[in-house]
Coordinates of C-alpha atoms in Angstrom, one line a residue:
M10 CA 56.5 -3.5 -32.0
T11 CA 55.3 -0.2 -32.8
T12 CA 57.4 1.4 -35.2
E13 CA 58.1 5.1 -35.4
V14 CA 56.3 5.0 -38.1
E15 CA 53.5 3.3 -36.3
S16 CA 53.3 5.8 -33.6
D17 CA 53.7 9.3 -35.2
P18 CA 52.0 9.3 -38.7
R19 CA 53.0 13.2 -39.5
R20 CA 56.6 10.7 -39.0
A21 CA 55.8 8.5 -41.9
A22 CA 54.7 11.6 -44.0
A23 CA 57.6 12.9 -43.8
V24 CA 59.9 10.2 -44.1
A25 CA 57.4 9.2 -47.5
G26 CA 58.9 12.8 -48.9
E27 CA 62.3 11.5 -48.8
D28 CA 64.4 10.1 -51.0
F29 CA 62.7 6.8 -51.6
A30 CA 61.5 5.1 -55.0
P31 CA 57.7 6.3 -55.8
E32 CA 56.6 2.8 -55.2
Q33 CA 58.5 2.6 -51.8
K34 CA 56.3 5.8 -51.4
R35 CA 53.1 5.0 -52.4
Y36 CA 53.1 2.1 -49.8
L37 CA 54.2 4.2 -46.6
E38 CA 51.2 6.8 -47.4
G39 CA 48.9 4.0 -48.2
L40 CA 50.7 2.6 -44.8
V41 CA 49.9 5.8 -43.2
A42 CA 46.2 5.9 -44.4
G43 CA 45.4 2.2 -43.2
L44 CA 46.5 3.2 -39.6
Q45 CA 44.6 6.3 -39.1
I46 CA 41.5 4.0 -40.8
A47 CA 42.4 1.6 -37.9
R48 CA 42.7 3.7 -35.2
T49 CA 39.4 5.6 -36.1
V50 CA 37.4 2.6 -36.4
K51 CA 38.9 1.1 -32.7
G52 CA 38.1 4.3 -31.2
L53 CA 34.6 3.9 -32.3
A54 CA 34.0 0.2 -31.4
G55 CA 36.3 0.5 -27.8
A56 CA 36.1 1.0 -24.5
A57 CA 37.4 4.9 -24.7
P58 CA 35.6 6.9 -26.9
P59 CA 37.2 10.7 -27.1
A60 CA 37.9 12.5 -24.4
A61 CA 35.2 13.9 -22.2
G62 CA 35.9 17.7 -23.5
A63 CA 35.7 17.7 -27.3
A64 CA 33.7 16.4 -29.5
P65 CA 35.4 14.1 -32.1
A66 CA 35.8 14.4 -35.9
T67 CA 34.2 11.2 -37.2
E68 CA 30.7 10.4 -36.3
P69 CA 30.1 7.6 -33.7
T70 CA 28.6 4.4 -35.0
G71 CA 27.3 1.3 -32.4
P72 CA 25.0 1.2 -29.5
D73 CA 26.3 4.5 -27.8
A74 CA 25.8 6.4 -31.4
A75 CA 23.1 7.9 -30.0
A76 CA 24.1 9.1 -26.5
L77 CA 27.3 10.2 -28.0
R78 CA 25.8 12.5 -31.2
A79 CA 23.7 14.3 -27.9
Q80 CA 27.2 14.7 -26.3
N81 CA 28.7 15.5 -29.4
R82 CA 26.2 18.5 -29.7
V83 CA 26.5 19.6 -26.6
L84 CA 30.4 19.5 -26.3
A85 CA 30.6 21.7 -30.1
A86 CA 27.8 24.2 -28.7
G87 CA 30.9 24.9 -26.1
G88 CA 28.8 23.2 -23.2
K89 CA 30.5 21.8 -20.7
L90 CA 28.9 17.7 -19.7
S91 CA 27.3 17.0 -15.8
D92 CA 29.8 14.8 -14.2
P93 CA 27.7 11.2 -14.5
E94 CA 27.8 12.0 -18.4
R95 CA 31.5 12.5 -18.5
F96 CA 31.8 9.2 -16.1
K97 CA 29.5 7.3 -19.0
R98 CA 31.5 9.3 -22.1
E99 CA 34.9 8.2 -20.6
E100 CA 34.0 4.3 -20.1
H101 CA 31.1 3.1 -20.7
P102 CA 29.7 1.3 -17.2
F103 CA 28.5 -2.3 -18.4
D104 CA 32.4 -2.2 -20.2
T105 CA 33.9 -1.4 -16.6
Y106 CA 32.5 -5.7 -15.5
P107 CA 36.3 -6.9 -15.4
R108 CA 36.6 -4.5 -12.8
L109 CA 34.4 -5.0 -10.6
K110 CA 34.8 -8.4 -10.1
A111 CA 38.2 -7.0 -9.5
F112 CA 37.2 -4.4 -7.0
A113 CA 35.1 -7.3 -5.4
A114 CA 38.0 -9.7 -4.9
R115 CA 40.1 -7.0 -3.1
N116 CA 36.7 -6.4 -0.9
E117 CA 37.5 -2.3 -2.1
Y118 CA 34.7 -0.1 -2.5
P119 CA 34.5 2.3 -5.6
K120 CA 35.6 5.9 -6.3
P121 CA 32.5 7.9 -6.9
A122 CA 33.5 7.8 -10.8
D123 CA 33.0 3.6 -10.8
N124 CA 30.2 3.8 -7.8
F125 CA 28.1 5.7 -10.8
R126 CA 28.6 3.3 -13.5
W127 CA 28.4 -0.1 -11.1
R128 CA 25.1 1.0 -10.5
F129 CA 24.0 0.1 -14.3
F130 CA 25.1 -3.6 -12.9
G131 CA 22.1 -2.5 -10.2
L132 CA 24.5 -1.7 -6.7
F133 CA 25.3 1.3 -5.1
Y134 CA 27.5 2.2 -2.7
V135 CA 25.8 4.3 0.0
A136 CA 28.4 5.1 2.0
P137 CA 29.0 7.3 4.6
N138 CA 25.3 5.9 5.9
Q139 CA 26.4 2.5 5.5
N140 CA 29.8 1.5 4.1
S141 CA 28.4 -1.2 2.0
Y142 CA 26.2 -1.7 -0.9
M143 CA 22.8 -1.5 -1.9
C144 CA 20.9 -4.1 -4.6
R145 CA 17.9 -2.8 -6.3
L146 CA 16.6 -6.0 -8.7
R147 CA 13.6 -5.3 -11.6
I148 CA 10.7 -7.4 -11.6
P149 CA 8.5 -6.4 -14.1
N150 CA 4.5 -5.6 -12.7
G151 CA 6.5 -6.3 -9.1
I152 CA 5.2 -10.1 -9.7
V153 CA 7.8 -13.1 -8.6
K154 CA 7.4 -16.7 -7.6
A155 CA 7.4 -18.2 -4.6
A156 CA 10.8 -19.3 -4.8
Q157 CA 12.1 -16.5 -6.3
F158 CA 11.2 -14.6 -3.0
A159 CA 12.8 -17.1 -0.9
G160 CA 15.5 -16.8 -3.0
L161 CA 16.0 -13.4 -2.6
G162 CA 15.5 -13.9 1.0
D163 CA 18.1 -16.4 0.8
L164 CA 20.2 -13.7 -0.8
A165 CA 19.9 -11.3 1.8
E166 CA 21.0 -13.1 5.0
R167 CA 24.4 -14.3 3.1
Y168 CA 24.8 -11.3 1.5
G169 CA 23.2 -8.7 3.5
G170 CA 21.8 -7.6 6.3
G171 CA 19.3 -10.3 6.5
Y172 CA 16.5 -7.9 5.6
A173 CA 14.8 -6.4 2.3
H174 CA 13.0 -3.0 1.4
V175 CA 9.9 -3.1 -0.9
T176 CA 9.8 0.1 -2.8
T177 CA 7.6 2.6 -3.9
R178 CA 8.3 0.8 -7.7
A179 CA 7.2 -2.5 -6.5
N180 CA 10.3 -4.0 -6.1
I181 CA 12.9 -5.5 -3.8
Q182 CA 16.1 -4.0 -2.8
I183 CA 19.0 -5.4 -0.4
R184 CA 20.8 -3.7 1.9
E185 CA 24.4 -4.3 3.6
I186 CA 26.2 -6.1 1.3
E187 CA 30.0 -6.2 1.2
A188 CA 32.4 -5.4 -1.4
R189 CA 33.2 -8.6 -1.4
N190 CA 30.2 -9.7 -1.6
A191 CA 28.8 -7.1 -4.7
V192 CA 29.4 -9.4 -7.8
A193 CA 28.6 -12.7 -6.4
V194 CA 24.9 -11.0 -5.4
I195 CA 24.5 -9.6 -9.0
E196 CA 25.2 -13.3 -10.8
A197 CA 23.4 -14.8 -7.7
I198 CA 19.4 -12.9 -8.9
Q199 CA 19.9 -14.2 -11.6
D200 CA 20.5 -17.6 -11.3
L201 CA 17.0 -16.7 -9.1
G202 CA 15.7 -16.2 -12.8
L203 CA 15.9 -12.5 -11.8
C204 CA 18.2 -9.6 -12.4
S205 CA 19.6 -6.2 -11.4
R206 CA 20.5 -4.5 -14.4
G207 CA 19.9 -1.1 -15.6
S208 CA 18.1 -0.6 -12.1
G209 CA 19.9 2.4 -11.2
A210 CA 21.9 5.3 -12.1
D211 CA 20.3 7.1 -16.1
N212 CA 18.2 4.0 -17.2
I213 CA 14.4 3.0 -17.3
R214 CA 13.7 1.9 -14.3
N215 CA 11.9 -0.9 -12.7
I216 CA 8.1 -1.3 -14.3
T217 CA 5.1 -1.4 -12.9
G218 CA 2.0 -2.5 -13.9
T219 CA -1.3 -2.8 -11.9
P220 CA -0.5 -5.4 -9.3
T221 CA -3.7 -7.1 -9.6
A222 CA -2.9 -7.7 -13.5
G223 CA -5.4 -11.2 -14.6
I224 CA -6.8 -11.4 -11.1
D225 CA -9.1 -8.0 -10.5
P226 CA -12.9 -8.4 -11.3
Q227 CA -12.7 -4.9 -12.9
E228 CA -9.7 -4.9 -14.2
L229 CA -9.9 -3.3 -17.8
I230 CA -6.9 -5.5 -19.2
D231 CA -4.1 -7.3 -17.5
T232 CA -1.3 -5.7 -17.6
R233 CA 1.5 -8.2 -17.6
P234 CA 2.1 -9.3 -21.2
Y235 CA 3.0 -5.7 -21.8
A236 CA 5.2 -5.1 -18.4
R237 CA 7.5 -8.2 -19.3
E238 CA 7.6 -7.6 -22.8
W239 CA 8.6 -3.6 -22.4
H240 CA 11.0 -5.4 -19.5
F241 CA 12.6 -7.2 -22.4
H242 CA 13.1 -5.0 -24.5
I243 CA 15.3 -2.7 -22.9
L244 CA 17.4 -5.7 -21.4
N245 CA 18.2 -6.5 -24.8
D246 CA 18.9 -3.6 -26.7
R247 CA 22.3 -2.0 -25.0
S248 CA 20.7 1.5 -27.3
L249 CA 18.2 2.2 -24.5
Y250 CA 21.2 2.5 -21.7
G251 CA 22.4 5.6 -22.8
L252 CA 19.5 8.7 -21.4
P253 CA 20.2 11.6 -20.1
R254 CA 18.9 10.6 -16.6
K255 CA 16.5 8.0 -15.3
F256 CA 12.7 6.9 -16.6
N257 CA 10.1 5.5 -15.1
V258 CA 7.0 3.7 -17.3
A259 CA 4.0 2.2 -15.6
F260 CA 1.5 0.4 -17.1
D261 CA -2.2 0.9 -15.4
G262 CA -4.6 -1.7 -16.7
G263 CA -8.0 -0.3 -15.0
G264 CA -7.8 -2.1 -11.7
V265 CA -8.6 -1.3 -8.2
I266 CA -5.5 -0.4 -6.6
P267 CA -3.9 2.4 -8.2
V268 CA -0.4 2.2 -9.5
L269 CA 0.7 6.3 -9.6
E270 CA 1.4 6.1 -13.5
D271 CA 0.5 9.8 -13.7
T272 CA 3.8 10.0 -11.8
N273 CA 5.9 8.6 -14.4
D274 CA 7.6 9.7 -17.5
I275 CA 5.4 7.4 -19.4
G276 CA 1.9 6.6 -18.1
F277 CA -0.2 4.2 -20.1
Q278 CA -3.6 4.3 -18.7
A279 CA -6.5 2.1 -19.6
V280 CA -9.1 3.4 -21.3
Q281 CA -12.2 1.7 -23.0
V282 CA -13.2 3.2 -26.7
K283 CA -16.8 3.5 -27.3
D284 CA -18.1 2.8 -30.6
G285 CA -18.4 5.3 -32.8
F286 CA -15.6 7.6 -33.0
G287 CA -13.7 6.6 -36.5
L288 CA -11.6 4.0 -33.7
A289 CA -11.5 0.8 -33.1
S290 CA -13.6 -0.1 -30.0
G291 CA -12.2 -1.9 -27.5
V292 CA -9.5 -1.1 -24.6
W293 CA -6.8 1.0 -25.2
F294 CA -4.0 2.5 -23.4
R295 CA -4.0 6.5 -23.0
L296 CA -0.5 8.1 -23.4
C297 CA 1.0 10.5 -20.5
L298 CA 3.8 11.8 -20.4
G299 CA 6.6 13.9 -18.1
G300 CA 5.2 12.8 -14.7
L301 CA 7.8 14.5 -12.2
T302 CA 6.5 14.7 -8.6
G303 CA 9.6 15.3 -6.4
H304 CA 9.1 18.4 -9.4
R305 CA 5.9 19.1 -9.2
S306 CA 4.4 17.7 -11.8
F307 CA 2.1 15.0 -13.6
A308 CA 1.9 12.9 -16.1
G309 CA 0.5 15.3 -19.0
D310 CA -3.0 13.3 -21.4
T311 CA -1.4 14.0 -24.6
G312 CA -4.4 13.1 -26.5
V313 CA -2.6 9.9 -27.8
I314 CA -4.1 6.9 -27.8
V315 CA -2.5 3.4 -28.3
K316 CA -3.4 -0.5 -29.1
P317 CA -1.8 -2.9 -26.1
E318 CA 0.2 -4.6 -28.8
E319 CA 1.9 -0.8 -30.2
T320 CA 3.2 -0.1 -26.4
T321 CA 6.6 -1.4 -26.7
P322 CA 7.1 0.6 -30.6
V323 CA 5.9 4.4 -28.8
A324 CA 7.3 3.8 -25.8
D325 CA 10.5 2.9 -27.2
A326 CA 10.2 5.8 -29.6
V327 CA 9.7 8.4 -26.8
V328 CA 12.6 6.9 -25.1
R329 CA 15.2 7.6 -28.3
V330 CA 13.4 10.9 -28.7
F331 CA 14.8 11.6 -24.8
I332 CA 18.4 10.2 -25.6
D333 CA 18.4 12.9 -28.2
H334 CA 16.8 15.8 -26.9
G335 CA 17.1 15.4 -22.7
D336 CA 20.2 18.1 -21.2
R337 CA 23.3 16.6 -20.8
T338 CA 24.7 19.6 -18.6
D339 CA 22.1 20.2 -15.6
R340 CA 21.3 17.2 -14.1
G341 CA 18.3 19.4 -12.1
K342 CA 16.9 19.8 -16.0
A343 CA 17.8 16.5 -17.3
R344 CA 14.0 14.6 -16.9
L345 CA 11.9 14.5 -19.7
K346 CA 9.1 17.1 -18.5
Y347 CA 11.9 19.5 -19.2
V348 CA 12.4 18.2 -22.1
L349 CA 8.3 18.9 -22.7
E350 CA 8.8 22.2 -20.9
R351 CA 11.0 23.8 -23.6
M352 CA 10.2 22.1 -27.1
G353 CA 6.1 21.6 -26.2
V354 CA 4.4 18.5 -26.1
E355 CA 3.4 18.5 -30.2
K356 CA 6.9 19.6 -31.3
F357 CA 8.0 16.7 -28.5
L358 CA 4.8 14.6 -30.5
T359 CA 6.0 15.0 -34.1
L360 CA 9.6 13.5 -33.4
V361 CA 7.9 10.6 -31.5
E362 CA 6.0 10.1 -34.7
E363 CA 9.1 10.5 -37.2
R364 CA 10.5 7.6 -35.5
L365 CA 7.6 5.3 -35.4
G366 CA 6.7 6.1 -39.3
R367 CA 3.5 6.5 -38.6
R368 CA -0.1 8.7 -37.3
L369 CA -0.3 8.0 -33.5
D370 CA -3.8 8.1 -32.8
R371 CA -5.7 11.0 -31.1
A372 CA -8.9 10.0 -29.4
P373 CA -11.5 12.6 -30.3
A374 CA -13.4 14.5 -27.2
G375 CA -15.9 11.9 -25.7
A376 CA -14.7 8.9 -27.0
L377 CA -13.2 7.5 -23.8
A378 CA -15.6 5.7 -21.2
P379 CA -14.9 7.2 -17.8
R380 CA -12.1 4.7 -15.5
P381 CA -13.3 2.2 -13.4
P382 CA -12.9 3.4 -9.5
V383 CA -10.1 2.5 -7.2
S384 CA -10.1 2.0 -4.1
R385 CA -7.3 3.2 -1.5
T386 CA -7.9 0.2 0.5
A387 CA -7.4 -3.2 -1.5
H388 CA -4.3 -3.6 -1.3
I389 CA -5.4 -4.5 2.7
G390 CA -6.7 -7.5 3.8
I391 CA -9.4 -10.3 1.5
H392 CA -10.9 -9.4 -1.4
A393 CA -12.2 -11.4 -4.3
Q394 CA -10.1 -11.8 -7.8
K395 CA -12.5 -12.5 -11.1
Q396 CA -11.9 -16.6 -10.9
A397 CA -14.2 -17.6 -8.6
G398 CA -13.4 -18.8 -5.1
L399 CA -10.5 -17.7 -5.0
H400 CA -9.4 -14.5 -3.3
W401 CA -5.7 -12.2 -2.7
I402 CA -4.8 -11.4 0.3
G403 CA -3.1 -7.8 0.8
V404 CA -0.2 -7.8 3.8
A405 CA 0.8 -5.0 5.6
V406 CA 4.3 -4.6 5.9
P407 CA 5.6 -1.9 7.9
V408 CA 7.4 0.8 5.8
G409 CA 8.3 -1.9 3.3
Y410 CA 10.5 -3.5 5.9
L411 CA 11.1 -7.5 5.7
T412 CA 12.9 -10.3 7.5
V413 CA 14.5 -12.9 5.7
A414 CA 12.2 -15.1 7.6
Q415 CA 9.3 -13.1 7.2
M416 CA 10.1 -13.5 3.4
R417 CA 10.5 -17.4 3.4
G418 CA 7.1 -17.5 5.1
L419 CA 5.4 -15.7 2.5
A420 CA 6.8 -18.0 -0.2
E421 CA 6.0 -20.7 1.9
I422 CA 2.3 -19.9 2.3
A423 CA 1.8 -18.7 -1.6
R424 CA 3.5 -21.8 -2.7
E425 CA 1.0 -24.3 -0.3
L426 CA -1.9 -22.2 0.1
G427 CA -2.0 -19.8 -3.2
D428 CA -1.2 -19.8 -6.5
G429 CA 2.1 -19.1 -6.0
D430 CA 3.0 -15.9 -6.7
I431 CA 3.9 -12.9 -4.3
R432 CA 2.9 -9.4 -6.3
L433 CA 4.8 -6.3 -5.1
T434 CA 2.9 -3.0 -5.1
V435 CA 3.7 0.6 -5.3
W436 CA 2.0 0.9 -1.5
Q437 CA 5.1 -0.7 0.0
N438 CA 3.6 -4.1 0.6
L439 CA 2.3 -7.2 -1.2
L440 CA -0.5 -9.6 -2.0
V441 CA -0.4 -13.1 -1.8
S442 CA -3.0 -14.0 -4.6
G443 CA -4.6 -17.1 -5.6
V444 CA -5.8 -18.5 -2.3
A445 CA -9.2 -20.9 -1.9
T446 CA -11.7 -20.0 0.3
E447 CA -11.7 -22.6 2.6
K448 CA -7.7 -21.7 3.3
L449 CA -8.3 -18.2 4.1
A450 CA -7.8 -18.3 7.4
Q451 CA -5.5 -21.0 7.6
A452 CA -3.4 -18.4 5.4
R453 CA -3.9 -15.3 7.5
R454 CA -3.0 -17.0 10.6
R455 CA 0.1 -17.9 8.9
I456 CA 0.7 -13.7 8.1
E457 CA 0.1 -13.3 11.0
A458 CA 2.4 -15.4 12.9
L459 CA 5.2 -14.2 11.5
G460 CA 4.4 -10.9 12.5
L461 CA 2.3 -8.8 9.7
S462 CA -1.3 -8.8 9.5
V463 CA -3.8 -8.6 7.0
A464 CA -5.6 -6.1 8.6
T465 CA -4.8 -2.4 9.6
N466 CA -5.8 1.0 10.8
A467 CA -6.9 3.7 8.3
I468 CA -2.3 5.5 9.7
R469 CA -1.0 2.6 9.0
S470 CA -2.5 1.2 5.9
G471 CA -1.3 4.6 4.0
L472 CA 2.3 4.3 5.2
V473 CA 4.7 5.1 3.1
A474 CA 8.0 6.1 3.8
C475 CA 11.7 6.3 1.9
T476 CA 14.9 4.6 3.1
G477 CA 16.1 7.2 4.5
N478 CA 19.3 8.7 6.5
S479 CA 20.1 5.2 7.6
G480 CA 21.1 4.0 4.1
C481 CA 20.4 7.0 2.2
K482 CA 23.3 9.7 1.6
F483 CA 20.4 12.1 0.3
A484 CA 18.0 11.7 3.3
A485 CA 18.0 14.7 5.5
S486 CA 16.0 12.4 8.4
D487 CA 15.0 9.0 9.2
T488 CA 12.1 8.6 7.8
K489 CA 11.5 4.6 8.7
R490 CA 12.0 5.7 11.8
H491 CA 9.5 8.5 12.0
A492 CA 6.9 6.6 9.8
E493 CA 7.1 4.2 12.6
E494 CA 6.7 6.6 15.4
I495 CA 3.8 8.3 13.9
A496 CA 1.9 4.9 12.9
R497 CA 2.6 4.1 17.3
W498 CA 1.4 7.6 18.4
C499 CA -1.6 8.3 16.0
E500 CA -3.0 4.9 15.9
T501 CA -4.3 4.8 19.8
R502 CA -5.4 8.8 19.9
V503 CA -7.3 9.4 16.7
A504 CA -10.3 7.1 15.8
L505 CA -9.5 7.8 12.0
D506 CA -12.3 6.2 10.6
V507 CA -11.2 6.8 6.7
P508 CA -7.8 5.7 5.3
V509 CA -5.0 9.4 5.2
N510 CA -1.9 8.7 3.4
I511 CA 0.7 9.8 5.3
H512 CA 4.1 9.6 3.2
L513 CA 7.7 10.4 4.3
T514 CA 10.3 11.1 2.4
G515 CA 13.9 11.7 2.9
C516 CA 15.1 14.7 0.8
H517 CA 13.9 16.1 -2.6
H518 CA 14.3 13.1 -5.3
S519 CA 10.7 12.4 -3.0
C520 CA 11.0 8.8 -3.4
A521 CA 8.0 8.4 -1.3
Q522 CA 5.6 10.9 -3.6
H523 CA 5.2 13.1 -0.3
F524 CA 3.4 15.5 -2.9
V525 CA 1.0 13.2 -3.8
S526 CA 0.0 12.2 -0.4
D527 CA -2.7 13.9 2.1
I528 CA -0.1 14.3 4.4
G529 CA 3.2 14.6 3.0
L530 CA 6.3 15.0 5.2
L531 CA 9.5 16.2 3.2
G532 CA 12.8 15.6 5.3
C533 CA 15.4 18.1 6.0
K534 CA 17.4 19.4 9.2
V535 CA 16.1 21.9 12.3
Q536 CA 18.2 24.8 13.2
E537 CA 17.9 24.1 17.4
N538 CA 20.4 26.7 18.6
E539 CA 22.2 30.1 17.8
A540 CA 25.5 28.0 17.4
G541 CA 23.4 26.2 14.3
D542 CA 23.1 23.4 15.7
A543 CA 20.4 21.1 14.0
V544 CA 18.4 17.8 14.6
E545 CA 15.9 16.2 12.1
G546 CA 13.1 17.5 10.7
Y547 CA 10.5 17.6 8.2
H548 CA 8.4 20.2 6.5
V549 CA 4.6 19.2 6.7
F550 CA 2.3 19.2 2.9
V551 CA -1.3 18.9 3.0
G552 CA -3.8 18.2 0.0
G553 CA -2.1 16.3 -2.3
G554 CA -3.5 13.3 -4.2
F555 CA -3.4 11.1 -7.6
G556 CA -4.8 9.9 -10.4
A557 CA -8.8 11.6 -10.9
N558 CA -8.1 13.5 -7.4
A559 CA -4.2 14.4 -8.4
A560 CA -3.6 17.7 -6.4
L561 CA 0.1 18.5 -5.2
G562 CA 0.1 18.9 -2.0
R563 CA 0.5 22.6 -0.4
E564 CA 2.9 23.6 2.4
L565 CA 1.8 24.2 5.5
Y566 CA 4.4 23.8 8.2
R567 CA 8.5 24.4 7.8
D568 CA 11.1 22.9 9.3
V569 CA 9.0 20.2 12.3
K570 CA 11.6 18.9 14.8
A571 CA 11.6 15.0 14.1
D572 CA 10.4 14.9 17.7
Q573 CA 7.0 17.0 17.0
V574 CA 6.1 15.5 14.2
P575 CA 3.7 13.0 15.7
Q576 CA 2.1 15.3 17.7
T577 CA 1.7 17.6 14.6
V578 CA -0.1 14.9 12.5
E579 CA -2.2 14.1 15.5
R580 CA -3.4 17.2 15.7
I581 CA -4.0 17.5 12.1
L582 CA -6.0 14.3 11.4
K583 CA -8.0 16.0 14.7
A584 CA -8.6 18.7 12.9
Y585 CA -10.2 16.8 9.4
L586 CA -12.1 14.4 11.9
A587 CA -13.5 17.6 13.8
H588 CA -14.5 19.7 11.2
R589 CA -15.3 17.8 7.5
A590 CA -18.3 18.6 6.1
S591 CA -19.2 15.3 6.5
P592 CA -18.2 11.6 6.9
A593 CA -17.5 11.7 3.3
E594 CA -15.1 14.1 2.9
S595 CA -11.8 12.8 1.8
F596 CA -8.9 14.5 4.0
A597 CA -7.9 16.1 0.9
A598 CA -10.8 17.5 0.1
F599 CA -11.0 18.7 3.5
A600 CA -7.6 20.5 3.0
R601 CA -8.2 22.0 -0.1
R602 CA -11.4 23.5 1.2
H603 CA -9.7 26.0 3.7
D604 CA -6.7 27.8 2.9
A605 CA -3.1 27.6 4.6
D606 CA -4.4 30.1 7.5
A607 CA -8.0 28.7 7.9
L608 CA -6.0 24.9 8.3
K609 CA -3.8 26.5 11.1
A610 CA -6.2 28.0 12.9
L611 CA -8.2 24.9 13.5
I612 CA -5.5 23.1 13.9
A613 CA -4.3 24.8 16.5
K614 CA -7.6 24.6 18.3
E615 CA -6.5 20.5 18.6
I616 CA -5.2 19.3 22.0
V617 CA -2.8 16.4 21.7
A618 CA -3.4 13.2 23.9

C-alpha cells in the first residue's frame, strides 16, 4: 500500500522537519530522494512519457530518446506538437499491442489516436470508405517466394476481401479485414516469414529496388543484399521509429526496369566510377536526397557517392539527422525535403558526416559513367535474363488488382516453371523469373488462363492507379474504376504505337505519382450545379517524367468530370500522334515542346470516336 509519505514527497519533507531524532530525519530525507529517482527512471523507461504539452526536466534515455528530445525542443520553444506527435509522445505505438489484441477480441475498431498508432503494425482502419482494416506488408526489393505469395492469397481469402493490391512501392496490401481478425492477420503474415511492422505512419516504408536484381543483363549491381540489409536494420532498431513523418528509400541497380528512386527521400543510384579520378574504380551508389513528387520535388544529386557496403550506415545517419531536425508541428512540412530546404544540403551533409564520424566521398566532374538506358516496356512481356536459357515474364496486373485464385495460380507457375520467385514492381505488376526457354509457351498459356496477360497495349502497360475512394478516405475519386474506363475507351479508339504512362491518383498525397507521368490525373470534386452538388473528377497534367527525363507534369485542365476523362485522354493521345515531330518523339517531349495554350488548341481539333 502507498503511504502518505510515498504519495506526497512534499509531505515527507515537512514530516522530516518535525520532532524526530537526527537519524530519523536522515532516513526520511533519503527515502524521499530515492522515491524521486525511482519515479524519474520509471517515467523514462515506461510507456507513458511526460505530458504532451510540457517538456520534462530530465533528459530522455533509451531507444525513443532522440524523438523525445526533438519534441522537447519544440515544447521548450513554445511550439505545439502535431496530433500524431502527441499520440506518439503519450504512448509509443509498439507499446499498444496488448490493447490491439483486446480490441480484436471485442471485434472493435480504434479511435483516431490508436488508428494512427496501429499503423506501426501495418494496420490501417480505412473507414468510412471501408469499415475494415487494410494491412500493408514489408517486402524488401519487392521479391517474395512462391509459397509466401500463395500464403498471402490464403490470408486474403481467410481474413480479407478475397483479393490483394500490388502497390506503387512493389508491395502487397490486403483489404477488408474485420477488427476481430486484426491480430490474426499480422501474426499469420509473420508465420509466412514476412512482416508488416512499420509499413505505415511515421516510419521508413517498404524498401524498393530493381525488380530484375541479379537476373538483368545490363545491371551494374544486384540490389537485393543492400535492400535486405537496410530492411533488417530498420526492423531491429526501435530508435529508427521516431521519425517526424514517413520516409522512403529505394535502390536502383542500373537495370532495365526503372525504380523511380528519384521520387524517394533517399535514392541510391548505382554508378560506374571511372579510373583516374582519385577514387576506387567500380560500382558505387550515388546519394540523392529529398524526393517528394507530391510536393513537386525530385531527389537531388548531393554529389556524394557511397560504397555499396556502406549504404546502410549512410542511410542510418541520414535518418537520424532527419529525426533530430524534422518538423514536429506541421505535417505538411515534416518530410526530409523541407529539412534540406531549411538548412541547405551542405549543412545537412555536414551533420550526416558528424554522425558517421568521417567525411563522405564526393565524385569529381566526369568521374561517373552514364547510367545504362531504361525500358518503359520491360516490366511487361518475355525478356532474356543474364543466365543463359532463362527469362523473366512481366505479367500485366490491371491497376494492381489480384484475386486469390490468381495469386495461387501465379505461385504455382513460379514454383513449377520458374525459379520460385515472384518480383513485384513499382508499376503495379509482377515478374515471374527463371523460366526456361522450353517452358515459356506453357507459362504464357497458364498466365492467360488466370485472366492475366504477358502482352498488353501501350495504354495498359503504363496505367497506374492508387486505391481511390473505394478504400481510402483521402481520395476524391474512384481511381481504379476510372483507370479501367480510360483503358477500355482508348484502346479501341487510339492506335498508340509507343508507351504512354497514365497515372491516376486520388488526392494530393500522390501515391500513384501523377506528377511524373506522361498524363497525370489528380482526383478532385467538380461542382455540378449552383446548388453546390459535386461529382468525381480530375485535374489533368501532362509532360511528367523520371530518371534521365525527370520533370514535373504541368497542369493542362482543371475540374474535368470523371465521365468525360476517357474522351479527354483520347483527344490528348490523338493530338500527340497527329502532331509529334516524328514517330521517335516521346509524348513527354511533345508535351514539353508546346505551351499549354498551344496544346489545348491542338487537342481541341481532335474528334472523339
